Amino acid sequence: LAEYISQLKDGDEVSDSVFPSYLSTFISEYFSLPAEDGFLYEDRLAALYYAYAMECRNQFVSSWFGFNLTLNNILVALTARKFKLDIAPLIVGDTEVCEALRTSNARDFGLGDTVDYLPDLQRIAEEPDLMAREKKVDLLKWKWLDDNTFFKTFDIESVFAYLLKLEMIERWVTLDK
């Protein structure tokens, strides 16, 4: 990775087969663009990552990353609104939902008809216990995986969903009180 970064820093190009294109874009931007006040490189990397993942040819994988981007951004927006923070700079990505979250002052950000799980997210965001909130977020993700693989019993999508669920379980098993 260090060699790859130095090549990009020197202006060389590296094949997308070595590292994903979003990583090349991020590293190039990191060394060429000046940091602005309030700009977080982590947010830019996340935005590039999600955009890359949502371009996947497999519709299920693309939808999974779009779902996660939307879910995380809505939770961020609800939390920012609760603490009276400016929402716009905290939203990651360039989707229609992201734009609505940045610009809308409506209680539901104008997403009531677009995001069917918005009421669930609003209830989750009101949960004061962080552990319970995390569990509810994972349960919402689990439900999404179940709903979107119900008729794909023997497809690769079910294998991917199984791995994602296993990752959630492993995360919870390793947490202690």
JSON list of C-alpha atoms in Angstrom, two decimals:
[
{"chain": "A", "resi": 1, "resn": "LEU", "atom": "CA", "xyz": [0.00, 0.00, 0.00]},
{"chain": "A", "resi": 2, "resn": "ALA", "atom": "CA", "xyz": [2.85, 2.38, 0.83]},
{"chain": "A", "resi": 3, "resn": "GLU", "atom": "CA", "xyz": [4.41, 1.71, -2.59]},
{"chain": "A", "resi": 4, "resn": "TYR", "atom": "CA", "xyz": [1.06, 2.24, -4.27]},
{"chain": "A", "resi": 5, "resn": "ILE", "atom": "CA", "xyz": [0.54, 5.53, -2.44]},
{"chain": "A", "resi": 6, "resn": "SER", "atom": "CA", "xyz": [4.00, 6.79, -3.41]},
{"chain": "A", "resi": 7, "resn": "GLN", "atom": "CA", "xyz": [3.32, 5.92, -7.07]},
{"chain": "A", "resi": 8, "resn": "LEU", "atom": "CA", "xyz": [0.09, 7.91, -7.01]},
{"chain": "A", "resi": 9, "resn": "LYS", "atom": "CA", "xyz": [1.78, 10.75, -5.14]},
{"chain": "A", "resi": 10, "resn": "ASP", "atom": "CA", "xyz": [4.36, 10.93, -7.95]},
{"chain": "A", "resi": 11, "resn": "GLY", "atom": "CA", "xyz": [1.55, 11.14, -10.51]},
{"chain": "A", "resi": 12, "resn": "ASP", "atom": "CA", "xyz": [1.84, 7.57, -11.81]},
{"chain": "A", "resi": 13, "resn": "GLU", "atom": "CA", "xyz": [-1.24, 5.48, -12.49]},
{"chain": "A", "resi": 14, "resn": "VAL", "atom": "CA", "xyz": [-1.89, 2.09, -10.96]},
{"chain": "A", "resi": 15, "resn": "SER", "atom": "CA", "xyz": [-4.11, -0.56, -12.51]},
{"chain": "A", "resi": 16, "resn": "ASP", "atom": "CA", "xyz": [-7.60, -1.04, -11.09]},
{"chain": "A", "resi": 17, "resn": "SER", "atom": "CA", "xyz": [-6.74, -4.71, -10.80]},
{"chain": "A", "resi": 18, "resn": "VAL", "atom": "CA", "xyz": [-4.22, -3.83, -8.07]},
{"chain": "A", "resi": 19, "resn": "PHE", "atom": "CA", "xyz": [-6.48, -1.57, -6.01]},
{"chain": "A", "resi": 20, "resn": "PRO", "atom": "CA", "xyz": [-10.09, -0.47, -6.55]},
{"chain": "A", "resi": 21, "resn": "SER", "atom": "CA", "xyz": [-10.55, 2.74, -8.51]},
{"chain": "A", "resi": 22, "resn": "TYR", "atom": "CA", "xyz": [-12.18, 4.55, -5.57]},
{"chain": "A", "resi": 23, "resn": "LEU", "atom": "CA", "xyz": [-8.99, 4.10, -3.55]},
{"chain": "A", "resi": 24, "resn": "SER", "atom": "CA", "xyz": [-6.87, 5.57, -6.36]},
{"chain": "A", "resi": 25, "resn": "THR", "atom": "CA", "xyz": [-9.24, 8.53, -6.61]},
{"chain": "A", "resi": 26, "resn": "PHE", "atom": "CA", "xyz": [-9.13, 9.08, -2.86]},
{"chain": "A", "resi": 27, "resn": "ILE", "atom": "CA", "xyz": [-5.34, 8.93, -2.60]},
{"chain": "A", "resi": 28, "resn": "SER", "atom": "CA", "xyz": [-4.92, 11.27, -5.58]},
{"chain": "A", "resi": 29, "resn": "GLU", "atom": "CA", "xyz": [-7.37, 13.75, -4.04]},
{"chain": "A", "resi": 30, "resn": "TYR", "atom": "CA", "xyz": [-5.72, 13.44, -0.65]},
{"chain": "A", "resi": 31, "resn": "PHE", "atom": "CA", "xyz": [-2.40, 14.66, -2.01]},
{"chain": "A", "resi": 32, "resn": "SER", "atom": "CA", "xyz": [-3.70, 17.18, -4.54]},
{"chain": "A", "resi": 33, "resn": "LEU", "atom": "CA", "xyz": [-6.60, 18.97, -2.81]},
{"chain": "A", "resi": 34, "resn": "PRO", "atom": "CA", "xyz": [-6.11, 21.28, 0.16]},
{"chain": "A", "resi": 35, "resn": "ALA", "atom": "CA", "xyz": [-8.09, 20.36, 3.26]},
{"chain": "A", "resi": 36, "resn": "GLU", "atom": "CA", "xyz": [-10.96, 22.70, 4.03]},
{"chain": "A", "resi": 37, "resn": "ASP", "atom": "CA", "xyz": [-12.36, 23.57, 7.43]},
{"chain": "A", "resi": 38, "resn": "GLY", "atom": "CA", "xyz": [-14.74, 20.86, 8.56]},
{"chain": "A", "resi": 39, "resn": "PHE", "atom": "CA", "xyz": [-13.72, 18.53, 5.72]},
{"chain": "A", "resi": 40, "resn": "LEU", "atom": "CA", "xyz": [-13.18, 14.96, 6.85]},
{"chain": "A", "resi": 41, "resn": "TYR", "atom": "CA", "xyz": [-11.16, 12.64, 4.64]},
{"chain": "A", "resi": 42, "resn": "GLU", "atom": "CA", "xyz": [-13.00, 9.69, 6.17]},
{"chain": "A", "resi": 43, "resn": "ASP", "atom": "CA", "xyz": [-16.28, 11.03, 4.78]},
{"chain": "A", "resi": 44, "resn": "ARG", "atom": "CA", "xyz": [-14.81, 11.45, 1.30]},
{"chain": "A", "resi": 45, "resn": "LEU", "atom": "CA", "xyz": [-13.39, 7.92, 1.38]},
{"chain": "A", "resi": 46, "resn": "ALA", "atom": "CA", "xyz": [-16.76, 6.56, 2.54]},
{"chain": "A", "resi": 47, "resn": "ALA", "atom": "CA", "xyz": [-18.59, 8.45, -0.25]},
{"chain": "A", "resi": 48, "resn": "LEU", "atom": "CA", "xyz": [-16.22, 7.05, -2.88]},
{"chain": "A", "resi": 49, "resn": "TYR", "atom": "CA", "xyz": [-16.51, 3.55, -1.42]},
{"chain": "A", "resi": 50, "resn": "TYR", "atom": "CA", "xyz": [-20.31, 3.58, -1.43]},
{"chain": "A", "resi": 51, "resn": "ALA", "atom": "CA", "xyz": [-20.45, 5.00, -4.96]},
{"chain": "A", "resi": 52, "resn": "TYR", "atom": "CA", "xyz": [-18.08, 2.26, -6.12]},
{"chain": "A", "resi": 53, "resn": "ALA", "atom": "CA", "xyz": [-20.03, -0.49, -4.36]},
{"chain": "A", "resi": 54, "resn": "MET", "atom": "CA", "xyz": [-23.39, 0.73, -5.65]},
{"chain": "A", "resi": 55, "resn": "GLU", "atom": "CA", "xyz": [-22.08, 0.41, -9.22]},
{"chain": "A", "resi": 56, "resn": "CYS", "atom": "CA", "xyz": [-21.69, -3.35, -8.78]},
{"chain": "A", "resi": 57, "resn": "ARG", "atom": "CA", "xyz": [-23.27, -5.33, -11.62]},
{"chain": "A", "resi": 58, "resn": "ASN", "atom": "CA", "xyz": [-25.03, -7.59, -9.12]},
{"chain": "A", "resi": 59, "resn": "GLN", "atom": "CA", "xyz": [-28.25, -5.76, -8.27]},
{"chain": "A", "resi": 60, "resn": "PHE", "atom": "CA", "xyz": [-28.48, -7.31, -4.80]},
{"chain": "A", "resi": 61, "resn": "VAL", "atom": "CA", "xyz": [-24.97, -6.20, -3.80]},
{"chain": "A", "resi": 62, "resn": "SER", "atom": "CA", "xyz": [-25.59, -2.74, -5.24]},
{"chain": "A", "resi": 63, "resn": "SER", "atom": "CA", "xyz": [-28.89, -2.47, -3.35]},
{"chain": "A", "resi": 64, "resn": "TRP", "atom": "CA", "xyz": [-27.26, -3.65, -0.10]},
{"chain": "A", "resi": 65, "resn": "PHE", "atom": "CA", "xyz": [-24.70, -0.86, -0.19]},
{"chain": "A", "resi": 66, "resn": "GLY", "atom": "CA", "xyz": [-27.36, 1.68, -1.19]},
{"chain": "A", "resi": 67, "resn": "PHE", "atom": "CA", "xyz": [-29.48, 0.52, 1.75]},
{"chain": "A", "resi": 68, "resn": "ASN", "atom": "CA", "xyz": [-26.56, 0.92, 4.16]},
{"chain": "A", "resi": 69, "resn": "LEU", "atom": "CA", "xyz": [-25.70, 4.38, 2.82]},
{"chain": "A", "resi": 70, "resn": "THR", "atom": "CA", "xyz": [-29.30, 5.50, 3.23]},
{"chain": "A", "resi": 71, "resn": "LEU", "atom": "CA", "xyz": [-29.67, 3.92, 6.66]},
{"chain": "A", "resi": 72, "resn": "ASN", "atom": "CA", "xyz": [-26.47, 5.48, 8.00]},
{"chain": "A", "resi": 73, "resn": "ASN", "atom": "CA", "xyz": [-27.21, 8.90, 6.53]},
{"chain": "A", "resi": 74, "resn": "ILE", "atom": "CA", "xyz": [-30.74, 8.99, 7.94]},
{"chain": "A", "resi": 75, "resn": "LEU", "atom": "CA", "xyz": [-29.46, 8.05, 11.40]},
{"chain": "A", "resi": 76, "resn": "VAL", "atom": "CA", "xyz": [-26.82, 10.78, 11.14]},
{"chain": "A", "resi": 77, "resn": "ALA", "atom": "CA", "xyz": [-29.41, 13.33, 10.02]},
{"chain": "A", "resi": 78, "resn": "LEU", "atom": "CA", "xyz": [-31.79, 12.43, 12.85]},
{"chain": "A", "resi": 79, "resn": "THR", "atom": "CA", "xyz": [-29.00, 12.67, 15.41]},
{"chain": "A", "resi": 80, "resn": "ALA", "atom": "CA", "xyz": [-27.76, 15.98, 13.97]},
{"chain": "A", "resi": 81, "resn": "ARG", "atom": "CA", "xyz": [-31.28, 17.38, 14.06]},
{"chain": "A", "resi": 82, "resn": "LYS", "atom": "CA", "xyz": [-31.68, 16.25, 17.68]},
{"chain": "A", "resi": 83, "resn": "PHE", "atom": "CA", "xyz": [-28.53, 18.14, 18.69]},
{"chain": "A", "resi": 84, "resn": "LYS", "atom": "CA", "xyz": [-29.27, 21.11, 16.40]},
{"chain": "A", "resi": 85, "resn": "LEU", "atom": "CA", "xyz": [-26.21, 20.55, 14.19]},
{"chain": "A", "resi": 86, "resn": "ASP", "atom": "CA", "xyz": [-25.94, 21.47, 10.52]},
{"chain": "A", "resi": 87, "resn": "ILE", "atom": "CA", "xyz": [-26.94, 18.29, 8.68]},
{"chain": "A", "resi": 88, "resn": "ALA", "atom": "CA", "xyz": [-25.59, 19.04, 5.20]},
{"chain": "A", "resi": 89, "resn": "PRO", "atom": "CA", "xyz": [-21.85, 18.55, 5.83]},
{"chain": "A", "resi": 90, "resn": "LEU", "atom": "CA", "xyz": [-22.46, 15.33, 7.75]},
{"chain": "A", "resi": 91, "resn": "ILE", "atom": "CA", "xyz": [-24.22, 13.48, 4.91]},
{"chain": "A", "resi": 92, "resn": "VAL", "atom": "CA", "xyz": [-22.05, 11.14, 2.83]},
{"chain": "A", "resi": 93, "resn": "GLY", "atom": "CA", "xyz": [-22.77, 10.44, -0.84]},
{"chain": "A", "resi": 94, "resn": "ASP", "atom": "CA", "xyz": [-24.58, 11.95, -3.81]},
{"chain": "A", "resi": 95, "resn": "THR", "atom": "CA", "xyz": [-27.87, 10.10, -4.10]},
{"chain": "A", "resi": 96, "resn": "GLU", "atom": "CA", "xyz": [-31.36, 11.65, -4.20]},
{"chain": "A", "resi": 97, "resn": "VAL", "atom": "CA", "xyz": [-31.88, 10.60, -0.59]},
{"chain": "A", "resi": 98, "resn": "CYS", "atom": "CA", "xyz": [-28.61, 12.30, 0.40]},
{"chain": "A", "resi": 99, "resn": "GLU", "atom": "CA", "xyz": [-29.73, 15.51, -1.29]},
{"chain": "A", "resi": 100, "resn": "ALA", "atom": "CA", "xyz": [-33.12, 15.38, 0.44]},
{"chain": "A", "resi": 101, "resn": "LEU", "atom": "CA", "xyz": [-31.41, 14.91, 3.80]},
{"chain": "A", "resi": 102, "resn": "ARG", "atom": "CA", "xyz": [-29.15, 17.90, 3.13]},
{"chain": "A", "resi": 103, "resn": "THR", "atom": "CA", "xyz": [-31.89, 20.27, 2.03]},
{"chain": "A", "resi": 104, "resn": "SER", "atom": "CA", "xyz": [-35.25, 19.29, 3.57]},
{"chain": "A", "resi": 105, "resn": "ASN", "atom": "CA", "xyz": [-36.62, 20.72, 6.78]},
{"chain": "A", "resi": 106, "resn": "ALA", "atom": "CA", "xyz": [-39.61, 18.36, 6.81]},
{"chain": "A", "resi": 107, "resn": "ARG", "atom": "CA", "xyz": [-39.98, 16.03, 9.78]},
{"chain": "A", "resi": 108, "resn": "ASP", "atom": "CA", "xyz": [-39.40, 13.04, 7.50]},
{"chain": "A", "resi": 109, "resn": "PHE", "atom": "CA", "xyz": [-36.96, 14.90, 5.22]},
{"chain": "A", "resi": 110, "resn": "GLY", "atom": "CA", "xyz": [-39.49, 14.44, 2.43]},
{"chain": "A", "resi": 111, "resn": "LEU", "atom": "CA", "xyz": [-38.61, 10.75, 2.32]},
{"chain": "A", "resi": 112, "resn": "GLY", "atom": "CA", "xyz": [-41.85, 9.30, 3.71]},
{"chain": "A", "resi": 113, "resn": "ASP", "atom": "CA", "xyz": [-42.82, 7.82, 0.33]},
{"chain": "A", "resi": 114, "resn": "THR", "atom": "CA", "xyz": [-39.28, 6.93, -0.75]},
{"chain": "A", "resi": 115, "resn": "VAL", "atom": "CA", "xyz": [-37.81, 5.14, 2.26]},
{"chain": "A", "resi": 116, "resn": "ASP", "atom": "CA", "xyz": [-40.31, 2.59, 3.57]},
{"chain": "A", "resi": 117, "resn": "TYR", "atom": "CA", "xyz": [-38.26, 1.81, 6.71]},
{"chain": "A", "resi": 118, "resn": "LEU", "atom": "CA", "xyz": [-38.00, 5.49, 7.76]},
{"chain": "A", "resi": 119, "resn": "PRO", "atom": "CA", "xyz": [-40.48, 5.11, 10.68]},
{"chain": "A", "resi": 120, "resn": "ASP", "atom": "CA", "xyz": [-38.36, 2.22, 12.00]},
{"chain": "A", "resi": 121, "resn": "LEU", "atom": "CA", "xyz": [-35.24, 4.37, 11.78]},
{"chain": "A", "resi": 122, "resn": "GLN", "atom": "CA", "xyz": [-36.96, 7.24, 13.56]},
{"chain": "A", "resi": 123, "resn": "ARG", "atom": "CA", "xyz": [-37.88, 4.91, 16.44]},
{"chain": "A", "resi": 124, "resn": "ILE", "atom": "CA", "xyz": [-34.35, 3.48, 16.50]},
{"chain": "A", "resi": 125, "resn": "ALA", "atom": "CA", "xyz": [-32.83, 6.98, 16.63]},
{"chain": "A", "resi": 126, "resn": "GLU", "atom": "CA", "xyz": [-34.92, 7.77, 19.72]},
{"chain": "A", "resi": 127, "resn": "GLU", "atom": "CA", "xyz": [-33.54, 4.74, 21.61]},
{"chain": "A", "resi": 128, "resn": "PRO", "atom": "CA", "xyz": [-31.38, 6.09, 24.48]},
{"chain": "A", "resi": 129, "resn": "ASP", "atom": "CA", "xyz": [-29.50, 2.83, 25.13]},
{"chain": "A", "resi": 130, "resn": "LEU", "atom": "CA", "xyz": [-26.66, 2.58, 22.59]},
{"chain": "A", "resi": 131, "resn": "MET", "atom": "CA", "xyz": [-26.44, -1.21, 22.79]},
{"chain": "A", "resi": 132, "resn": "ALA", "atom": "CA", "xyz": [-30.16, -1.59, 22.18]},
{"chain": "A", "resi": 133, "resn": "ARG", "atom": "CA", "xyz": [-29.94, 0.91, 19.31]},
{"chain": "A", "resi": 134, "resn": "GLU", "atom": "CA", "xyz": [-27.15, -1.06, 17.65]},
{"chain": "A", "resi": 135, "resn": "LYS", "atom": "CA", "xyz": [-29.10, -4.29, 18.00]},
{"chain": "A", "resi": 136, "resn": "LYS", "atom": "CA", "xyz": [-32.17, -2.69, 16.44]},
{"chain": "A", "resi": 137, "resn": "VAL", "atom": "CA", "xyz": [-30.09, -1.40, 13.52]},
{"chain": "A", "resi": 138, "resn": "ASP", "atom": "CA", "xyz": [-28.68, -4.89, 12.97]},
{"chain": "A", "resi": 139, "resn": "LEU", "atom": "CA", "xyz": [-32.18, -6.39, 13.19]},
{"chain": "A", "resi": 140, "resn": "LEU", "atom": "CA", "xyz": [-33.35, -3.93, 10.53]},
{"chain": "A", "resi": 141, "resn": "LYS", "atom": "CA", "xyz": [-30.42, -4.97, 8.33]},
{"chain": "A", "resi": 142, "resn": "TRP", "atom": "CA", "xyz": [-31.18, -8.64, 8.99]},
{"chain": "A", "resi": 143, "resn": "LYS", "atom": "CA", "xyz": [-34.81, -8.11, 7.98]},
{"chain": "A", "resi": 144, "resn": "TRP", "atom": "CA", "xyz": [-33.71, -6.35, 4.78]},
{"chain": "A", "resi": 145, "resn": "LEU", "atom": "CA", "xyz": [-31.46, -9.29, 3.94]},
{"chain": "A", "resi": 146, "resn": "ASP", "atom": "CA", "xyz": [-34.28, -11.76, 4.59]},
{"chain": "A", "resi": 147, "resn": "ASP", "atom": "CA", "xyz": [-36.77, -9.76, 2.53]},
{"chain": "A", "resi": 148, "resn": "ASN", "atom": "CA", "xyz": [-34.39, -9.43, -0.41]},
{"chain": "A", "resi": 149, "resn": "THR", "atom": "CA", "xyz": [-33.27, -13.06, -0.52]},
{"chain": "A", "resi": 150, "resn": "PHE", "atom": "CA", "xyz": [-36.59, -14.76, 0.21]},
{"chain": "A", "resi": 151, "resn": "PHE", "atom": "CA", "xyz": [-37.04, -16.06, -3.34]},
{"chain": "A", "resi": 152, "resn": "LYS", "atom": "CA", "xyz": [-33.30, -16.57, -3.99]},
{"chain": "A", "resi": 153, "resn": "THR", "atom": "CA", "xyz": [-32.70, -19.67, -1.93]},
{"chain": "A", "resi": 154, "resn": "PHE", "atom": "CA", "xyz": [-29.93, -21.15, -4.08]},
{"chain": "A", "resi": 155, "resn": "ASP", "atom": "CA", "xyz": [-28.50, -17.97, -5.57]},
{"chain": "A", "resi": 156, "resn": "ILE", "atom": "CA", "xyz": [-25.22, -16.21, -4.82]},
{"chain": "A", "resi": 157, "resn": "GLU", "atom": "CA", "xyz": [-27.24, -13.47, -3.14]},
{"chain": "A", "resi": 158, "resn": "SER", "atom": "CA", "xyz": [-28.23, -15.88, -0.38]},
{"chain": "A", "resi": 159, "resn": "VAL", "atom": "CA", "xyz": [-24.60, -16.82, 0.17]},
{"chain": "A", "resi": 160, "resn": "PHE", "atom": "CA", "xyz": [-23.65, -13.14, 0.40]},
{"chain": "A", "resi": 161, "resn": "ALA", "atom": "CA", "xyz": [-26.55, -12.50, 2.80]},
{"chain": "A", "resi": 162, "resn": "TYR", "atom": "CA", "xyz": [-25.45, -15.50, 4.89]},
{"chain": "A", "resi": 163, "resn": "LEU", "atom": "CA", "xyz": [-21.93, -14.07, 5.15]},
{"chain": "A", "resi": 164, "resn": "LEU", "atom": "CA", "xyz": [-23.29, -10.65, 6.14]},
{"chain": "A", "resi": 165, "resn": "LYS", "atom": "CA", "xyz": [-25.47, -12.22, 8.82]},
{"chain": "A", "resi": 166, "resn": "LEU", "atom": "CA", "xyz": [-22.53, -14.28, 10.06]},
{"chain": "A", "resi": 167, "resn": "GLU", "atom": "CA", "xyz": [-20.49, -11.10, 10.32]},
{"chain": "A", "resi": 168, "resn": "MET", "atom": "CA", "xyz": [-23.23, -9.50, 12.45]},
{"chain": "A", "resi": 169, "resn": "ILE", "atom": "CA", "xyz": [-23.39, -12.55, 14.71]},
{"chain": "A", "resi": 170, "resn": "GLU", "atom": "CA", "xyz": [-19.61, -12.66, 15.13]},
{"chain": "A", "resi": 171, "resn": "ARG", "atom": "CA", "xyz": [-19.61, -8.98, 16.04]},
{"chain": "A", "resi": 172, "resn": "TRP", "atom": "CA", "xyz": [-22.22, -9.50, 18.76]},
{"chain": "A", "resi": 173, "resn": "VAL", "atom": "CA", "xyz": [-20.58, -12.65, 20.10]},
{"chain": "A", "resi": 174, "resn": "THR", "atom": "CA", "xyz": [-17.24, -10.86, 20.58]},
{"chain": "A", "resi": 175, "resn": "LEU", "atom": "CA", "xyz": [-18.80, -7.90, 22.43]},
{"chain": "A", "resi": 176, "resn": "ASP", "atom": "CA", "xyz": [-18.77, -8.10, 26.17]},
{"chain": "A", "resi": 177, "resn": "LYS", "atom": "CA", "xyz": [-20.76, -6.10, 28.69]}
]
